[in-house]
Amino acid sequence: MNFKKIFITFMILLILTSCQTGKEAIDTTIPESYKADEKKIVEQRKNEMAASVEEIPEWFLDQDEVGDLLSSRGTSTASDLQMSIDKAMLAAKRELASKIEQTITSKTKQFLKDVGIDENSDNYDETNITSISRIDNVQLIGFKVSDRKVINLGTKYRTYVKLVYPIGSANKILVEKVNKEEQLKLRLESSEAFKELEEQIKNAQDE
């Protein structure tokens, strides 16, 4: 009997010891090395942001249009250099397309106003104006990269890009689109400003 009690007591102690060992195995404390790595990552990001701000080129902040050129800017970051450049170019192209569309819309409305058609007129067609103002990638051909800067931020690159586009090219797109819209073309035939624009484009092509 004594042997049996001793055996049972031994088994109980063994089970309790195993449970205690299991509890000690589950440690939710974050190792100091992990904390150090996290601090390094946070510090690195701060340094990258500071470097990015300090290195912003002046031409990127200057939003004024120069002469007969429309301009746009784009910036982006990526761990791959080429990806950084491509993303910045895409952002600049989107802004340029938006500016060209705004230019075409503004001039079209002005031409219509010259012939007595405005937003309050019965024959005013906003949908038609919006349609001819849309710009696709093919029509963006002709832009030039006037400035570009790439910054190495350690783990990634930031690229700044500035594009320029001749207003004359935007005017040409406008005239071509108007000529494809019969009703709009008829309405603008008496607009002296539109006639002058057509003449300017024709003379530029003959040169």
Tab-separated table of C-alpha atoms in Angstrom:
chain	number	residue	atom	x	y	z
A	1	MET	CA	0.000	0.000	0.000
A	2	ASN	CA	2.816	2.354	0.891
A	3	PHE	CA	4.430	1.672	-2.441
A	4	LYS	CA	1.190	2.509	-4.241
A	5	LYS	CA	0.847	5.829	-2.348
A	6	ILE	CA	4.432	6.704	-3.125
A	7	PHE	CA	3.885	5.935	-6.817
A	8	ILE	CA	0.709	8.032	-6.969
A	9	THR	CA	2.420	10.932	-5.185
A	10	PHE	CA	5.337	10.725	-7.619
A	11	MET	CA	3.002	10.835	-10.626
A	12	ILE	CA	1.145	13.858	-9.255
A	13	LEU	CA	4.423	15.730	-8.724
A	14	LEU	CA	5.521	14.794	-12.225
A	15	ILE	CA	2.300	16.146	-13.744
A	16	LEU	CA	2.519	19.390	-11.758
A	17	THR	CA	6.118	19.856	-12.835
A	18	SER	CA	5.168	19.322	-16.496
A	19	CYS	CA	2.387	21.899	-16.232
A	20	GLN	CA	4.711	24.405	-14.647
A	21	THR	CA	7.303	23.815	-17.378
A	22	GLY	CA	4.645	24.364	-20.043
A	23	LYS	CA	3.671	27.669	-18.494
A	24	GLU	CA	7.249	28.852	-18.466
A	25	ALA	CA	7.615	27.932	-22.174
A	26	ILE	CA	4.942	30.476	-23.179
A	27	ASP	CA	6.776	33.794	-22.936
A	28	THR	CA	5.029	36.863	-24.391
A	29	THR	CA	7.830	39.238	-23.508
A	30	ILE	CA	9.208	41.079	-26.578
A	31	PRO	CA	12.960	40.421	-26.799
A	32	GLU	CA	15.179	43.454	-26.450
A	33	SER	CA	16.672	42.760	-29.877
A	34	TYR	CA	13.220	43.130	-31.469
A	35	LYS	CA	12.651	46.415	-29.672
A	36	ALA	CA	16.010	47.661	-30.911
A	37	ASP	CA	15.156	46.672	-34.507
A	38	GLU	CA	11.810	48.468	-34.273
A	39	LYS	CA	13.508	51.626	-33.041
A	40	LYS	CA	15.955	51.424	-35.950
A	41	ILE	CA	13.096	51.110	-38.451
A	42	VAL	CA	11.231	54.106	-36.973
A	43	GLU	CA	14.420	56.164	-36.925
A	44	GLN	CA	15.221	55.187	-40.496
A	45	ARG	CA	11.773	56.258	-41.685
A	46	LYS	CA	12.158	59.605	-39.939
A	47	ASN	CA	15.525	60.132	-41.609
A	48	GLU	CA	14.077	59.206	-45.017
A	49	MET	CA	11.219	61.684	-44.594
A	50	ALA	CA	13.589	64.436	-43.478
A	51	ALA	CA	15.924	63.791	-46.417
A	52	SER	CA	12.980	63.743	-48.823
A	53	VAL	CA	11.756	67.153	-47.600
A	54	GLU	CA	15.206	68.750	-47.595
A	55	GLU	CA	15.966	67.554	-51.126
A	56	ILE	CA	12.780	68.859	-52.802
A	57	PRO	CA	13.990	70.823	-55.855
A	58	GLU	CA	12.853	74.441	-56.233
A	59	TRP	CA	11.513	73.822	-59.731
A	60	PHE	CA	9.150	71.218	-58.292
A	61	LEU	CA	7.559	73.775	-55.955
A	62	ASP	CA	7.297	76.485	-58.640
A	63	GLN	CA	3.786	76.134	-60.106
A	64	ASP	CA	3.963	79.110	-62.492
A	65	GLU	CA	3.535	78.447	-66.209
A	66	VAL	CA	6.369	79.725	-68.378
A	67	GLY	CA	5.766	81.282	-71.806
A	68	ASP	CA	3.753	79.127	-74.200
A	69	LEU	CA	4.231	75.944	-72.186
A	70	LEU	CA	1.967	73.959	-69.899
A	71	SER	CA	3.868	72.219	-67.114
A	72	SER	CA	3.169	69.388	-64.689
A	73	ARG	CA	5.004	67.687	-61.858
A	74	GLY	CA	5.075	64.223	-60.333
A	75	THR	CA	6.885	62.474	-57.502
A	76	SER	CA	6.913	58.941	-56.141
A	77	THR	CA	8.954	56.491	-54.079
A	78	ALA	CA	9.836	52.837	-54.653
A	79	SER	CA	12.466	50.348	-53.561
A	80	ASP	CA	13.377	49.929	-57.240
A	81	LEU	CA	14.944	52.919	-59.021
A	82	GLN	CA	13.163	52.414	-62.349
A	83	MET	CA	9.834	51.863	-60.615
A	84	SER	CA	10.293	55.144	-58.776
A	85	ILE	CA	10.927	56.958	-62.071
A	86	ASP	CA	7.988	55.281	-63.837
A	87	LYS	CA	5.540	56.120	-61.042
A	88	ALA	CA	6.676	59.757	-60.932
A	89	MET	CA	6.280	60.023	-64.718
A	90	LEU	CA	2.775	58.558	-64.525
A	91	ALA	CA	1.761	61.097	-61.877
A	92	ALA	CA	3.158	63.962	-63.981
A	93	LYS	CA	1.376	62.703	-67.125
A	94	ARG	CA	-1.938	62.551	-65.292
A	95	GLU	CA	-1.540	66.133	-64.115
A	96	LEU	CA	-0.515	67.247	-67.612
A	97	ALA	CA	-3.540	65.567	-69.191
A	98	SER	CA	-5.775	67.305	-66.654
A	99	LYS	CA	-4.247	70.704	-67.485
A	100	ILE	CA	-4.670	70.160	-71.238
A	101	GLU	CA	-8.314	69.178	-70.698
A	102	GLN	CA	-8.891	72.306	-68.605
A	103	THR	CA	-7.288	74.457	-71.322
A	104	ILE	CA	-9.450	72.930	-74.060
A	105	THR	CA	-12.626	73.239	-71.980
A	106	SER	CA	-11.915	76.859	-71.109
A	107	LYS	CA	-11.177	77.880	-74.705
A	108	THR	CA	-14.183	75.998	-76.096
A	109	LYS	CA	-16.500	77.764	-73.671
A	110	GLN	CA	-14.926	81.097	-74.588
A	111	PHE	CA	-15.423	80.441	-78.328
A	112	LEU	CA	-19.060	79.530	-77.703
A	113	LYS	CA	-19.538	82.673	-75.638
A	114	ASP	CA	-18.165	84.682	-78.588
A	115	VAL	CA	-21.104	83.477	-80.673
A	116	GLY	CA	-23.668	84.068	-77.913
A	117	ILE	CA	-23.816	80.574	-76.409
A	118	ASP	CA	-23.251	80.139	-72.675
A	119	GLU	CA	-24.376	77.844	-69.845
A	120	ASN	CA	-27.840	79.451	-69.834
A	121	SER	CA	-28.458	78.980	-73.584
A	122	ASP	CA	-30.901	76.310	-74.802
A	123	ASN	CA	-28.392	74.922	-77.307
A	124	TYR	CA	-25.525	74.743	-74.780
A	125	ASP	CA	-24.219	71.157	-74.567
A	126	GLU	CA	-21.939	70.482	-71.587
A	127	THR	CA	-21.639	66.798	-72.538
A	128	ASN	CA	-20.277	67.734	-75.947
A	129	ILE	CA	-17.676	70.035	-74.419
A	130	THR	CA	-16.619	67.367	-71.930
A	131	SER	CA	-16.307	64.845	-74.736
A	132	ILE	CA	-13.919	66.897	-76.869
A	133	SER	CA	-11.878	67.839	-73.806
A	134	ARG	CA	-10.860	64.273	-72.961
A	135	ILE	CA	-7.189	63.510	-73.597
A	136	ASP	CA	-5.684	60.078	-74.197
A	137	ASN	CA	-2.068	58.888	-74.032
A	138	VAL	CA	-1.572	59.206	-77.794
A	139	GLN	CA	-2.416	62.919	-77.669
A	140	LEU	CA	0.149	63.441	-74.910
A	141	ILE	CA	2.947	62.749	-77.374
A	142	GLY	CA	5.044	65.886	-77.615
A	143	PHE	CA	5.721	66.511	-73.955
A	144	LYS	CA	9.314	66.889	-72.761
A	145	VAL	CA	10.989	66.140	-69.443
A	146	SER	CA	12.406	69.523	-68.453
A	147	ASP	CA	13.717	68.502	-65.018
A	148	ARG	CA	14.260	65.304	-63.070
A	149	LYS	CA	15.877	64.494	-59.729
A	150	VAL	CA	16.369	61.127	-57.983
A	151	ILE	CA	17.162	60.860	-54.270
A	152	ASN	CA	18.553	57.734	-52.606
A	153	LEU	CA	16.722	57.397	-49.277
A	154	GLY	CA	18.569	54.284	-48.160
A	155	THR	CA	15.925	51.580	-48.552
A	156	LYS	CA	14.156	53.257	-51.464
A	157	TYR	CA	14.350	55.999	-54.068
A	158	ARG	CA	12.288	59.163	-54.543
A	159	THR	CA	12.008	60.677	-58.001
A	160	TYR	CA	10.861	64.204	-58.883
A	161	VAL	CA	9.823	64.952	-62.479
A	162	LYS	CA	8.682	68.056	-64.356
A	163	LEU	CA	7.089	67.853	-67.807
A	164	VAL	CA	6.409	70.672	-70.264
A	165	TYR	CA	3.966	70.697	-73.167
A	166	PRO	CA	3.474	73.375	-75.868
A	167	ILE	CA	0.158	75.209	-75.620
A	168	GLY	CA	0.196	75.215	-79.428
A	169	SER	CA	-0.127	71.416	-79.357
A	170	ALA	CA	-3.118	71.697	-77.030
A	171	ASN	CA	-4.690	74.230	-79.421
A	172	LYS	CA	-4.149	71.830	-82.311
A	173	ILE	CA	-5.923	69.059	-80.416
A	174	LEU	CA	-8.817	71.437	-79.755
A	175	VAL	CA	-9.222	72.414	-83.413
A	176	GLU	CA	-9.007	68.793	-84.588
A	177	LYS	CA	-11.661	67.715	-82.100
A	178	VAL	CA	-13.986	70.600	-82.975
A	179	ASN	CA	-13.688	69.806	-86.690
A	180	LYS	CA	-14.884	66.255	-85.971
A	181	GLU	CA	-18.032	67.546	-84.253
A	182	GLU	CA	-20.290	68.939	-87.002
A	183	GLN	CA	-22.767	70.762	-84.767
A	184	LEU	CA	-20.051	72.357	-82.676
A	185	LYS	CA	-18.098	73.276	-85.803
A	186	LEU	CA	-21.135	75.027	-87.263
A	187	ARG	CA	-21.679	76.984	-84.053
A	188	LEU	CA	-18.077	78.175	-83.953
A	189	GLU	CA	-17.820	79.212	-87.599
A	190	SER	CA	-18.703	82.786	-86.681
A	191	SER	CA	-16.240	82.950	-83.788
A	192	GLU	CA	-13.379	85.236	-84.778
A	193	ALA	CA	-11.209	83.855	-81.966
A	194	PHE	CA	-11.643	80.301	-83.250
A	195	LYS	CA	-10.846	81.374	-86.815
A	196	GLU	CA	-7.675	83.056	-85.604
A	197	LEU	CA	-6.668	79.912	-83.737
A	198	GLU	CA	-7.199	77.797	-86.860
A	199	GLU	CA	-5.086	80.259	-88.841
A	200	GLN	CA	-2.280	80.148	-86.270
A	201	ILE	CA	-2.173	76.356	-86.403
A	202	LYS	CA	-2.193	76.340	-90.189
A	203	ASN	CA	0.674	78.836	-90.373
A	204	ALA	CA	2.678	76.815	-87.831
A	205	GLN	CA	2.263	73.675	-89.971
A	206	ASP	CA	3.366	75.520	-93.116
A	207	GLU	CA	6.576	76.761	-91.476
